[in-house]
Short mmCIF file of C-alpha atoms and ligand atoms in Angstrom, two decimals:
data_model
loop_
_atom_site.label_atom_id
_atom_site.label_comp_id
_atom_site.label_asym_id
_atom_site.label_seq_id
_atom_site.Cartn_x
_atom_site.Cartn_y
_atom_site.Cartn_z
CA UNK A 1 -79.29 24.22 -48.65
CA UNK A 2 -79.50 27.57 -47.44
CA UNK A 3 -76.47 30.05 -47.02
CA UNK A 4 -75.12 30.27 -43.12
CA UNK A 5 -75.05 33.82 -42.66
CA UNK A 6 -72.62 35.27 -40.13
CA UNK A 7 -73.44 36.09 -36.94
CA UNK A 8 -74.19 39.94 -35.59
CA UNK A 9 -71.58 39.44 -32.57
CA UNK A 10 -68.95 37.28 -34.80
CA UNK A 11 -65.59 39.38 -33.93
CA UNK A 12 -64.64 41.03 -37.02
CA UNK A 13 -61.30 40.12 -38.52
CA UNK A 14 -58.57 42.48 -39.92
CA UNK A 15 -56.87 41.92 -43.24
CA UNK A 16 -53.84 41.34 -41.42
CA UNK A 17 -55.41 38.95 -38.95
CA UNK A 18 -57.02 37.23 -41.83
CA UNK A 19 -53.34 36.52 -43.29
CA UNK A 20 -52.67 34.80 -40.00
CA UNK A 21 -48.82 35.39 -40.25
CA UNK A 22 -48.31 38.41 -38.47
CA UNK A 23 -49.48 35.94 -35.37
CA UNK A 24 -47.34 33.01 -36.56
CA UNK A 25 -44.68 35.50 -36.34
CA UNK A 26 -45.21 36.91 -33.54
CA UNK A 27 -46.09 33.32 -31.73
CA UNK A 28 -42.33 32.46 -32.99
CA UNK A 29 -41.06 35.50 -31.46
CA UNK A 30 -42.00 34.52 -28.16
CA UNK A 31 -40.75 31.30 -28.14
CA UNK A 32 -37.35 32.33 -29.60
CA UNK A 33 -37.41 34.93 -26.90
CA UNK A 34 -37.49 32.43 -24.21
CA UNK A 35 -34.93 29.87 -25.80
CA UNK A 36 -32.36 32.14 -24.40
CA UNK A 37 -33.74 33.07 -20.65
CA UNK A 38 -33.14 30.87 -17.46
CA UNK A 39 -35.53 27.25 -17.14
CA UNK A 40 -37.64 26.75 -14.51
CA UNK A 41 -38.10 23.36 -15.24
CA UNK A 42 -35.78 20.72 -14.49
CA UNK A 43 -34.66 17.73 -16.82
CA UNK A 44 -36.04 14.85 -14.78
CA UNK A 45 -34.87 12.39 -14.32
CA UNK A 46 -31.05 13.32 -15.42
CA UNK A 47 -31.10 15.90 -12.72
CA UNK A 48 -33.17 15.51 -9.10
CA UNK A 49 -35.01 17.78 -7.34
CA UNK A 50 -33.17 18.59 -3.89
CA UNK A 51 -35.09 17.71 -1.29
CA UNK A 52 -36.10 19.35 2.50
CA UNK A 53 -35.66 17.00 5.85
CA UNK A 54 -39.75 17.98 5.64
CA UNK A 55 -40.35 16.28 2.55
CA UNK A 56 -42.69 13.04 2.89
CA UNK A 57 -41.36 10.32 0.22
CA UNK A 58 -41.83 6.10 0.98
CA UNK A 59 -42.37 5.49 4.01
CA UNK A 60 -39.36 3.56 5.31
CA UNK A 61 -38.38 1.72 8.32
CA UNK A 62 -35.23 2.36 10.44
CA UNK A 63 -32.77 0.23 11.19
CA UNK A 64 -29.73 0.46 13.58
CA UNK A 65 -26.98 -2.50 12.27
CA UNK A 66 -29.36 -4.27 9.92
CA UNK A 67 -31.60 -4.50 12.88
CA UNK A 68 -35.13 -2.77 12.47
CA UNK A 69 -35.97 -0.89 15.75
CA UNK A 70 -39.66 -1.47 15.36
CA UNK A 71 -41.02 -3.65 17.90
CA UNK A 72 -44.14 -4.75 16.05
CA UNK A 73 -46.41 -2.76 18.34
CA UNK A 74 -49.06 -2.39 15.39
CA UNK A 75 -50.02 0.95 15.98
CA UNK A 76 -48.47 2.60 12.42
CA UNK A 77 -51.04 -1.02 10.78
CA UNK A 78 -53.76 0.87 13.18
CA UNK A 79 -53.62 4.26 11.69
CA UNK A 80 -53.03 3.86 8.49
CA UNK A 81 -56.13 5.29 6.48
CA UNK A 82 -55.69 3.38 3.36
CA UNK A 83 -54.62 0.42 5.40
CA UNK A 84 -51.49 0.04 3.43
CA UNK A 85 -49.63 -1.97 6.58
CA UNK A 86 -49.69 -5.59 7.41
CA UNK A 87 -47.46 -7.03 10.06
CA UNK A 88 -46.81 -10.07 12.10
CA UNK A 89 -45.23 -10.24 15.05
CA UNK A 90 -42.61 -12.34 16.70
CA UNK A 91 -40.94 -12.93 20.34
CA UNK A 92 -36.90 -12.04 20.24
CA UNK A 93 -34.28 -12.34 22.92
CA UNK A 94 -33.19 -9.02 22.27
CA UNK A 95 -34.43 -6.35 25.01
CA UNK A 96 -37.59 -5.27 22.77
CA UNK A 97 -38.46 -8.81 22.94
CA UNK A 98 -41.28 -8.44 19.98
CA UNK A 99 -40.05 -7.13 16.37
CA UNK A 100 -42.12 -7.52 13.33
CA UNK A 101 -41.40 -10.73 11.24
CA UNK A 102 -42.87 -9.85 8.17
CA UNK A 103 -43.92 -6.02 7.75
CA UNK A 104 -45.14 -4.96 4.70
CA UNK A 105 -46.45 -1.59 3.10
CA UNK A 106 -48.64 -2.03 -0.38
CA UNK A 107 -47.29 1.65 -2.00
CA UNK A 108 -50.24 1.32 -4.30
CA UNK A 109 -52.20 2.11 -1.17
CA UNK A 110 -50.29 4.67 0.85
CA UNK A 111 -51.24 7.98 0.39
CA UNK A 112 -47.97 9.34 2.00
CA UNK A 113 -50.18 11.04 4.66
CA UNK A 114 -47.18 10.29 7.17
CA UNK A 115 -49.49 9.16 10.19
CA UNK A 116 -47.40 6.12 10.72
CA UNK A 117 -44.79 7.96 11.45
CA UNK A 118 -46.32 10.11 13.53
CA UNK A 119 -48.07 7.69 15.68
CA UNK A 120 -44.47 5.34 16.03
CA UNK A 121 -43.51 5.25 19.64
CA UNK A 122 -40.08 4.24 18.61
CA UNK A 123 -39.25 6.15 15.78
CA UNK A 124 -38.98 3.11 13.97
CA UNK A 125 -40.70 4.29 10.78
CA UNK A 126 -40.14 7.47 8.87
CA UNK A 127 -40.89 8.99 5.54
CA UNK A 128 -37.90 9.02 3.57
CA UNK A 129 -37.01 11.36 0.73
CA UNK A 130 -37.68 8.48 -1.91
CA UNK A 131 -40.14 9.43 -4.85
CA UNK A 132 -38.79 8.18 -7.63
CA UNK A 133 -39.64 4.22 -7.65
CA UNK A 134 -41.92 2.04 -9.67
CA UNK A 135 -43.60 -1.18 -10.22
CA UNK A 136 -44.43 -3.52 -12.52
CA UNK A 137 -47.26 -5.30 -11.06
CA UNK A 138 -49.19 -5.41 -7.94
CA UNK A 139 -46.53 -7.92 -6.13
CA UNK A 140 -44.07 -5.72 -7.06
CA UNK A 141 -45.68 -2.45 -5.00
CA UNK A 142 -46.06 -4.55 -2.10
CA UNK A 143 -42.75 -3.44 -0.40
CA UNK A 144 -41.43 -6.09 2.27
CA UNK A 145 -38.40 -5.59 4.79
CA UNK A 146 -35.91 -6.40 2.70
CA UNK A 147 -36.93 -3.23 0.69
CA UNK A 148 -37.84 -0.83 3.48
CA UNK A 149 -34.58 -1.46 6.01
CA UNK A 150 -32.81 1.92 5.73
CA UNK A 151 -29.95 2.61 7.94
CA UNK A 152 -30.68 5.09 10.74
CA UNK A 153 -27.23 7.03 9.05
CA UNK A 154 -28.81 7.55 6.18
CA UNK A 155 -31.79 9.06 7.53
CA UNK A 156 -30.38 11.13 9.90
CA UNK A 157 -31.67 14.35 8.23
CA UNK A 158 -35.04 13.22 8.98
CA UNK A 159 -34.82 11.77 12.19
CA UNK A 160 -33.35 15.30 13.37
CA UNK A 161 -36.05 17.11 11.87
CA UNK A 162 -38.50 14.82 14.23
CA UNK A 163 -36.80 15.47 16.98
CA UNK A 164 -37.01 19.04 16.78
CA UNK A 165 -40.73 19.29 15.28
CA UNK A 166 -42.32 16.44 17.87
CA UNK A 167 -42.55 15.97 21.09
CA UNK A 168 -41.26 19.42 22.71
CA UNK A 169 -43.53 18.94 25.64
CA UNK A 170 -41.40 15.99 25.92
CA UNK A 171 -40.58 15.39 30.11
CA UNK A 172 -41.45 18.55 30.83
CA UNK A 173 -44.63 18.25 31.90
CA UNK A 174 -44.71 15.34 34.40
CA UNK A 175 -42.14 13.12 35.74
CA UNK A 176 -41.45 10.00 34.26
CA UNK A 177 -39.53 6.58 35.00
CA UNK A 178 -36.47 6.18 32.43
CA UNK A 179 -36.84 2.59 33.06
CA UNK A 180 -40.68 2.34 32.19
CA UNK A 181 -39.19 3.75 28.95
CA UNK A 182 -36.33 1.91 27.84
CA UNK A 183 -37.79 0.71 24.56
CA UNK A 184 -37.90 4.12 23.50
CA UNK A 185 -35.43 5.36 21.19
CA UNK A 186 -35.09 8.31 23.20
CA UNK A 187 -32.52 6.46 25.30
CA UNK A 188 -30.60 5.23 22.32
CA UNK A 189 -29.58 8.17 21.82
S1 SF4 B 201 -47.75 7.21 4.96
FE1 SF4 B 201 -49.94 7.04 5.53
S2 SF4 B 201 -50.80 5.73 3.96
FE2 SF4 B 201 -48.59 5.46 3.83
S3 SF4 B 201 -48.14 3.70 5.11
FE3 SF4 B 201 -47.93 5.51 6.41
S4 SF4 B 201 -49.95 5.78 7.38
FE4 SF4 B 201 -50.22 4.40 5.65
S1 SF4 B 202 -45.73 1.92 15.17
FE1 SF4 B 202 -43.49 1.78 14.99
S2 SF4 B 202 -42.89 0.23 16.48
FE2 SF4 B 202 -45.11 0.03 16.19
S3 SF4 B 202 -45.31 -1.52 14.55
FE3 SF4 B 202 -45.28 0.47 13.54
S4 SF4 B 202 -43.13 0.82 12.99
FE4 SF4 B 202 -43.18 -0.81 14.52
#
């Protein structure tokens, strides 16, 4: 076996870089260094990350009362990409006369591209500020309404920030019959 000789661009190596410690050392250095200078990191999941109104977490649907104020149009099913949505609709005596029976959203689908929200006539669904959830197995992703009713209180923060960002053309550009629109949460409000 022949002897590998070195090659003619091989960096060349001080003795003191051949020791290795003075770059152990100075390696060290650095981290003690930053040991004592502020984190930039937080400690997740003791402490949570404080969240804008713009922030898109779980989808979520809002309800007024324990009532959900979607009325199972089928449009947010429609434009979901991933196709995360699956509803059925029922009759009701209440003045919506449809809402959604069973409404479902698989989160191992959703992509948390926020297009059901956007398309919802009734702000009835809205991206909530909810990250931090898990599952452990495919059934358990599936999230049904008794996992996705949210109180319209507590999502007040983004509800206002929809208000402000859609719609500003909003009856200013034609005329429009308040009673062709009374599903509309616009005159819950
Ligand atoms: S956020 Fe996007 S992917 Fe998720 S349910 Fe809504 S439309 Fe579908
Ligand atoms: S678009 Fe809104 S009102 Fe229509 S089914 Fe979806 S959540 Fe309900």
């Amino acid at each position: 076996m022949g002897i590998i000789s070195a090659r003619k661009d091989e960096r060349k190596l001080s003795f003191s870089q051949k020791l290795y410690f003075p770059e152990i050392f100075k390696g060290m250095w650095f981290t003690f260094r930053h040991m004592f200078r502020k984190t930039v990191t937080l400690e997740y999941p003791e402490k949570k990350v404080i969240l804008g109104a713009e922030f898109r977490g779980r989808p979520v649907l809002v309800a007024e009362s324990g009532k959900e104020r979607c009325v199972a149009c089928g449009l947010c099913a429609r434009s979901c990409p991933p196709l995360a949505i699956s509803m059925q609709a029922a009759e009701t005596e209440d003045v919506k006369e449809r809402y959604p029976a069973v409404f479902e959203i698989d989160m191992l689908r959703c992509i948390y591209c926020g297009y059901c929200e956007e398309v919802c006539p009734e702000e009835a669904i809205v991206m909530s500020k909810e990250y931090d959830f898990n599952f452990r197995d495919r059934k358990d992703a599936i999230h049904g309404k008794d996992r996705l009713l949210v109180e319209s209180s507590a999502l007040k923060e983004r509800l206002d920030f929809l208000r402000k960002m859609k719609n500003k053309n909003f009856g200013k550009v034609f005329n429009f019959l308040t009673g062709n629109n009374r599903h509309s949460v616009r005159d819950r409000v």
